[in-house]
Tab-separated table of N, CA and C in Angstrom:
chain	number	residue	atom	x	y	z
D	1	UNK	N	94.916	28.029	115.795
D	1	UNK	CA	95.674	26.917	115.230
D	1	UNK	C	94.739	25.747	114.978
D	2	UNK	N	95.265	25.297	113.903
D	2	UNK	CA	94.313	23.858	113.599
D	2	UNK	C	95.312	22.552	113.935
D	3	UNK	N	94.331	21.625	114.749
D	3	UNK	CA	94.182	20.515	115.453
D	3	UNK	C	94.409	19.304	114.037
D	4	UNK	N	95.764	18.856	113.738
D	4	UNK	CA	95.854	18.171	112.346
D	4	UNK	C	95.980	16.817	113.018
D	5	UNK	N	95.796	15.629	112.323
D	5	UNK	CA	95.526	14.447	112.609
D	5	UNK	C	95.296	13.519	111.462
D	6	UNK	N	95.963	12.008	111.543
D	6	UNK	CA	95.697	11.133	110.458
D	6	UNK	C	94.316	11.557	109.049
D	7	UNK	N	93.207	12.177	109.979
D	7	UNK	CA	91.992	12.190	109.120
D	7	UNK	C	92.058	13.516	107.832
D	8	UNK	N	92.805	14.395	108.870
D	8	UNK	CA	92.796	15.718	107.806
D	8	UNK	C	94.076	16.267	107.692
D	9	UNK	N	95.029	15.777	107.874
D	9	UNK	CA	96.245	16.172	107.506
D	9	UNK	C	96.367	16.239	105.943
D	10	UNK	N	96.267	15.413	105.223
D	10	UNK	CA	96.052	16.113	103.430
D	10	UNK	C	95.741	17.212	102.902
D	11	UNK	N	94.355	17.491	104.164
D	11	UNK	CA	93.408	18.429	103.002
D	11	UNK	C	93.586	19.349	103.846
D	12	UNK	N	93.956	19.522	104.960
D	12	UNK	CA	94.800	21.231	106.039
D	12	UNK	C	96.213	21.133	105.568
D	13	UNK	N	96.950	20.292	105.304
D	13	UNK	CA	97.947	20.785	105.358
D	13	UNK	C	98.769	20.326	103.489
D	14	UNK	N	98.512	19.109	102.921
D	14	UNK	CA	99.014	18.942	101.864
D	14	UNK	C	98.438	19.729	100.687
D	15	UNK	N	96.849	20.053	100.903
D	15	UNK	CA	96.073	20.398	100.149
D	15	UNK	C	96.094	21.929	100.295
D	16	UNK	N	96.853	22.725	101.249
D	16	UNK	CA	96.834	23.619	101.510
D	16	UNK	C	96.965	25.018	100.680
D	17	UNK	N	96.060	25.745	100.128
D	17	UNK	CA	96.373	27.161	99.414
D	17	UNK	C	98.003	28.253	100.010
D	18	UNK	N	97.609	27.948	101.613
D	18	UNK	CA	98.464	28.714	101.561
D	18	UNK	C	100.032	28.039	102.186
D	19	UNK	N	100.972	28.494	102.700
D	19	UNK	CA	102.133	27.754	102.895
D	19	UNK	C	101.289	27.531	104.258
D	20	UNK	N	102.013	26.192	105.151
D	20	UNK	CA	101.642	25.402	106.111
D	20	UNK	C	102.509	25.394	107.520
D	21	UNK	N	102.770	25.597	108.637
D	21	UNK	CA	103.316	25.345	109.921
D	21	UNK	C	102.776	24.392	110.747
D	22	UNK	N	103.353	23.476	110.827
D	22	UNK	CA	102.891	22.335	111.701
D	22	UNK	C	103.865	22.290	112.676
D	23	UNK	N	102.898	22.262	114.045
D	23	UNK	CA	103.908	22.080	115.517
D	23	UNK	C	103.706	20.680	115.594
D	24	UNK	N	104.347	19.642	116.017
D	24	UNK	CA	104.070	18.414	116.094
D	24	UNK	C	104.884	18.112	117.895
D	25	UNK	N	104.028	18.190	118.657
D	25	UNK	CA	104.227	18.559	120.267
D	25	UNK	C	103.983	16.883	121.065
D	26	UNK	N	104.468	16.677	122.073
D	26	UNK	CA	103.933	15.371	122.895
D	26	UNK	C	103.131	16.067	124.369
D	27	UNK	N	102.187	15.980	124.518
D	27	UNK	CA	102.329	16.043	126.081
D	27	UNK	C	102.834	15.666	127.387
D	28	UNK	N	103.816	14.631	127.230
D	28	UNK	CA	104.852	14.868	128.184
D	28	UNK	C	106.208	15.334	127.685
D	29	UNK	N	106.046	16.427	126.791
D	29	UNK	CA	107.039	16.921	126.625
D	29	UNK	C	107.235	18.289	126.842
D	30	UNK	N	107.867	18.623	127.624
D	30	UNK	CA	108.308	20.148	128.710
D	30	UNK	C	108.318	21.165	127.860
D	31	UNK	N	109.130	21.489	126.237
D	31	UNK	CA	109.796	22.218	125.787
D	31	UNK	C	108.498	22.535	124.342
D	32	UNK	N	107.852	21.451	124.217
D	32	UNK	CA	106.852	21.623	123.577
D	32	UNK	C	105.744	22.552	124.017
D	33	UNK	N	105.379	22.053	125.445
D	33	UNK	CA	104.304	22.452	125.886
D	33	UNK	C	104.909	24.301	125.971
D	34	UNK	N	106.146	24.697	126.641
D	34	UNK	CA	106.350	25.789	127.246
D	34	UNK	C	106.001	26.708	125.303
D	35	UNK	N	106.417	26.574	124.518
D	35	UNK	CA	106.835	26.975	123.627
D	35	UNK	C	105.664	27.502	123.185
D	36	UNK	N	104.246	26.757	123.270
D	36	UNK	CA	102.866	26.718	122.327
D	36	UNK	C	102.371	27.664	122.642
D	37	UNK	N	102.586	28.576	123.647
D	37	UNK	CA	101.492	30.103	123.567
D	37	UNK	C	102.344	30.938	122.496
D	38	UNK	N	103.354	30.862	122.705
D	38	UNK	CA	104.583	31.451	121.995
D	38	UNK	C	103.964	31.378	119.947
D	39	UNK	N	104.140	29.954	119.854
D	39	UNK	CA	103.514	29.582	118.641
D	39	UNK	C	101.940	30.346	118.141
D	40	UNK	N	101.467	30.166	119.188
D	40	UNK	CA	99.822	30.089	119.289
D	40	UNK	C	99.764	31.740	118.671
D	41	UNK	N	100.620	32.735	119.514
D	41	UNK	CA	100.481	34.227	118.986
D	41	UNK	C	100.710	34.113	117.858
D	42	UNK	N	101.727	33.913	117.255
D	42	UNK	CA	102.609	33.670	115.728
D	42	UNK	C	101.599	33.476	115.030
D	43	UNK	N	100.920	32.488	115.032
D	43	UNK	CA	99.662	32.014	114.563
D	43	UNK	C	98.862	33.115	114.188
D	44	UNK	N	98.113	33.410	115.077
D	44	UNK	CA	97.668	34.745	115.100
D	44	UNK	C	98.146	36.227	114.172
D	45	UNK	N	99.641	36.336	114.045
D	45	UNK	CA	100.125	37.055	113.439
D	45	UNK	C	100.172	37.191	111.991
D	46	UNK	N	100.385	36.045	111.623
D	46	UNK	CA	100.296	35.406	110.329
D	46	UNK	C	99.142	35.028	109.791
D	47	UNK	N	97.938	35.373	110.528
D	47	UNK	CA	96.416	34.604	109.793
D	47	UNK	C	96.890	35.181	108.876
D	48	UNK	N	96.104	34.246	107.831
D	48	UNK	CA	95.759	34.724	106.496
D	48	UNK	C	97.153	34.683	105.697
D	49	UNK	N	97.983	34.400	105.986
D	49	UNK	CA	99.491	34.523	104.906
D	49	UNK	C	99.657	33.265	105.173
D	50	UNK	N	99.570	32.636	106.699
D	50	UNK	CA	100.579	31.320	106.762
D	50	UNK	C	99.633	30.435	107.747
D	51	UNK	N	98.833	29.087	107.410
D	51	UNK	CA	98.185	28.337	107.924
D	51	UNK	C	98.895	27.706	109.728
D	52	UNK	N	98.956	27.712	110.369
D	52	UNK	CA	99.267	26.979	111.411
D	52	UNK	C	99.014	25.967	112.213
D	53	UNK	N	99.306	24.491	112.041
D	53	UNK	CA	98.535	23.539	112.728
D	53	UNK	C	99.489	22.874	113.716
D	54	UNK	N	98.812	22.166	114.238
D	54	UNK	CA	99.573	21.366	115.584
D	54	UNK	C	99.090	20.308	115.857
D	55	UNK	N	99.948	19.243	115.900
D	55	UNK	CA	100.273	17.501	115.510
D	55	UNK	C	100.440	16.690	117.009
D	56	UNK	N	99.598	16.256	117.883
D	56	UNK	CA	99.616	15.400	118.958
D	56	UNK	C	100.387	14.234	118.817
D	57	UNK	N	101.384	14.003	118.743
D	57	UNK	CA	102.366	13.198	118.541
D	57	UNK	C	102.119	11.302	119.331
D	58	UNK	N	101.436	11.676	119.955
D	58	UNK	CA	100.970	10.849	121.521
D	58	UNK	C	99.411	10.059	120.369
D	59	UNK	N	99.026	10.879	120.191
D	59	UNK	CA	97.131	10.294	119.368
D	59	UNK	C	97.997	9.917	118.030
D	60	UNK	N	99.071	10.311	117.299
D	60	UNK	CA	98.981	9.941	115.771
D	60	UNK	C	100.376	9.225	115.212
D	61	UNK	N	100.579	8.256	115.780
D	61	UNK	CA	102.187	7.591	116.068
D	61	UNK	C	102.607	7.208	114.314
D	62	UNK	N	101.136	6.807	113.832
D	62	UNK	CA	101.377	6.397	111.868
D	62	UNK	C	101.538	7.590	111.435
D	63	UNK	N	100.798	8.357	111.480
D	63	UNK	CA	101.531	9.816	111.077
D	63	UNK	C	102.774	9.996	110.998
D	64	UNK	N	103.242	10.526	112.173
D	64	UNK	CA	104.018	10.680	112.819
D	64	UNK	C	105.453	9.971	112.192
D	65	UNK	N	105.357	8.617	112.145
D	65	UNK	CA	106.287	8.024	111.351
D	65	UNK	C	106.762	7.912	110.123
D	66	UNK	N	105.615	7.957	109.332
D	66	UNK	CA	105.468	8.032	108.051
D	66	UNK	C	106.138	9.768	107.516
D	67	UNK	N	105.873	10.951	108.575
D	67	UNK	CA	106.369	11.648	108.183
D	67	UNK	C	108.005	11.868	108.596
D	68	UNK	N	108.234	10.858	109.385
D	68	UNK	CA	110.389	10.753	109.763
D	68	UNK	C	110.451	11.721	110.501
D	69	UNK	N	109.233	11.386	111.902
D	69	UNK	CA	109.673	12.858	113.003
D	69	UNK	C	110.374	11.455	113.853
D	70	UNK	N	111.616	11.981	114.560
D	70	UNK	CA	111.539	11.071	116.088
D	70	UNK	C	111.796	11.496	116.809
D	71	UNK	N	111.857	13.048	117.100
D	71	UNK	CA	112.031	13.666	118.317
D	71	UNK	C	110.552	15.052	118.151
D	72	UNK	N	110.422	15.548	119.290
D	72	UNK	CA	109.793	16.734	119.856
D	72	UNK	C	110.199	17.626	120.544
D	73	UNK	N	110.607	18.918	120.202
D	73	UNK	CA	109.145	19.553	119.119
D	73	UNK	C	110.023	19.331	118.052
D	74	UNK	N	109.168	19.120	116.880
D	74	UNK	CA	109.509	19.155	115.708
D	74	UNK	C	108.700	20.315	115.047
D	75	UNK	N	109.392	21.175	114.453
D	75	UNK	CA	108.157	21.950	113.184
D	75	UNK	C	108.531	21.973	111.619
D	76	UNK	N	106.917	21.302	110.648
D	76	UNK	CA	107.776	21.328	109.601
D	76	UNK	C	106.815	22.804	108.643
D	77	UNK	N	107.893	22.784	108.014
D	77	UNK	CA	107.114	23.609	106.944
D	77	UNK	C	106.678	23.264	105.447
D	78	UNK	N	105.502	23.829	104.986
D	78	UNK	CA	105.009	23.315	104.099
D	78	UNK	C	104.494	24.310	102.757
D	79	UNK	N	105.157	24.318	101.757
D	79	UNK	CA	104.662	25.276	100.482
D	79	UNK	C	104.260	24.596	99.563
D	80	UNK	N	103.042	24.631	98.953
D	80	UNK	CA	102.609	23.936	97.845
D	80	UNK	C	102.234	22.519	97.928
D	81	UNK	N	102.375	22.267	98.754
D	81	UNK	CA	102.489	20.524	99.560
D	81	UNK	C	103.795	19.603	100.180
D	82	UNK	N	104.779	20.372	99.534
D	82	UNK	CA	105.763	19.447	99.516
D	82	UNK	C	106.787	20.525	101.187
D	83	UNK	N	106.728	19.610	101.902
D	83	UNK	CA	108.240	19.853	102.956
D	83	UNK	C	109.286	19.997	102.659
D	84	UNK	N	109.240	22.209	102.811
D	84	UNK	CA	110.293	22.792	102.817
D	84	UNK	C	110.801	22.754	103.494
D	85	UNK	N	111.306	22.719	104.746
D	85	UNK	CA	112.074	22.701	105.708
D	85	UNK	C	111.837	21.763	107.259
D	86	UNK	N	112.770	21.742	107.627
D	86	UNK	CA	112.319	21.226	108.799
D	86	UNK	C	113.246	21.279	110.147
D	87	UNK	N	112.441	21.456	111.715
D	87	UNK	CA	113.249	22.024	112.409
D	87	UNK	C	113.498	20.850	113.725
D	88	UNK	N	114.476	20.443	114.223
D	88	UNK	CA	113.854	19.215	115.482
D	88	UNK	C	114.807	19.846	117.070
D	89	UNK	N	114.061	19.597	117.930
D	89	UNK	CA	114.719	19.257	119.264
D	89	UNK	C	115.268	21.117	119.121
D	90	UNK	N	117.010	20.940	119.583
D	90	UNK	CA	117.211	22.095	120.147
D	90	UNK	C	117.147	23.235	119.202
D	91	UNK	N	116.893	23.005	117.753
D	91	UNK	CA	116.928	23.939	116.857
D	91	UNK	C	115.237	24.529	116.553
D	92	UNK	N	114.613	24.484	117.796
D	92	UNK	CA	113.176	24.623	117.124
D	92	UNK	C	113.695	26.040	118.836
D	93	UNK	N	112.937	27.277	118.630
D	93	UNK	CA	112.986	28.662	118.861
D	93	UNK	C	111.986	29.142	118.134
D	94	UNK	N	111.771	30.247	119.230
D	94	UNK	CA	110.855	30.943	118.697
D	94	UNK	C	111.211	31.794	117.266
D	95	UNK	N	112.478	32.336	117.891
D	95	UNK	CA	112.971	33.364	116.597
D	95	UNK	C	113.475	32.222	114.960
D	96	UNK	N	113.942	31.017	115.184
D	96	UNK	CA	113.669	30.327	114.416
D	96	UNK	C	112.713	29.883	112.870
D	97	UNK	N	111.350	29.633	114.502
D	97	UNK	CA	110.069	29.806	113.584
D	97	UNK	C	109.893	30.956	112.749
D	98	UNK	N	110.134	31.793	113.191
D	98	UNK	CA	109.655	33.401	112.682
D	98	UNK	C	110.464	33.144	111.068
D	99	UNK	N	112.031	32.793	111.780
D	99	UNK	CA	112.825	32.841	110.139
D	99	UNK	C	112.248	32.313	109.050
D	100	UNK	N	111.621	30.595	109.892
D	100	UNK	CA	111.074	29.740	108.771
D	100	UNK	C	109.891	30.079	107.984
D	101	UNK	N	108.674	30.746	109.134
D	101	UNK	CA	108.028	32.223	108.214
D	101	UNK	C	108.119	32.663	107.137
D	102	UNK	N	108.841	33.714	107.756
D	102	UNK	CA	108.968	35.028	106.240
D	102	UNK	C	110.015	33.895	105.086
D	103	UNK	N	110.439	32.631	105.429
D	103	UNK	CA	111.174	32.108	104.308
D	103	UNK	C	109.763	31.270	103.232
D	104	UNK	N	109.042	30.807	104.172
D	104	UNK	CA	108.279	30.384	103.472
D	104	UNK	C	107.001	31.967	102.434
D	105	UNK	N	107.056	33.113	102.899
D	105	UNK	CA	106.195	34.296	102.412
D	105	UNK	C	107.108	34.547	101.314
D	106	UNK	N	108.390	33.854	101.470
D	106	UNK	CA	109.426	34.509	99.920
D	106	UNK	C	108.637	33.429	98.103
């Protein structure tokens, strides 16, 4: 997974060839943290079809705002640049993610 942040969030994730997954996690947040190995495989599964990055919520608060997160975990998805979907709080699951996946491979 790639480590996205104010500096390269454009060019990993707006600029992106392929569709985009961004975890956007806090570290004091329980449901984030438990979730990220979970993510981290997914990741793995998908090299090469579907980019995966993850958003420190805690280091990038202008980010963060600018993109209209206010809760964690948030995950958004990204095709072509523009935010297809988006998931917050109790609706973020593993099997979820997976859906938002193969929706974004359509």
């Amino acid at each position: 997974m790639i480590i996205v942040d104010k500096e390269n969030f454009e060019a990993e994730v707006l600029k992106s060839d392929l569709p985009v997954i961004v975890d956007l996690w806090g570290p004091q947040c329980g449901p984030c943290l438990a979730l990220m190995p979970s993510v981290e495989k997914l990741a793995e599964e998908y090299e090469g079809k579907i980019k995966f990055c993850k958003l420190n919520v805690a280091e990038n608060r202008r980010l963060v705002i600018s993109l209209k997160v206010m809760a964690v975990p948030t995950i958004l998805f990204y095709k072509g640049g523009e935010n297809v979907q988006r998931m917050n709080s109790d609706e973020v699951t593993l099997e979820a993610i997976k859906a938002g996946a193969q929706n974004l491979l359509q």
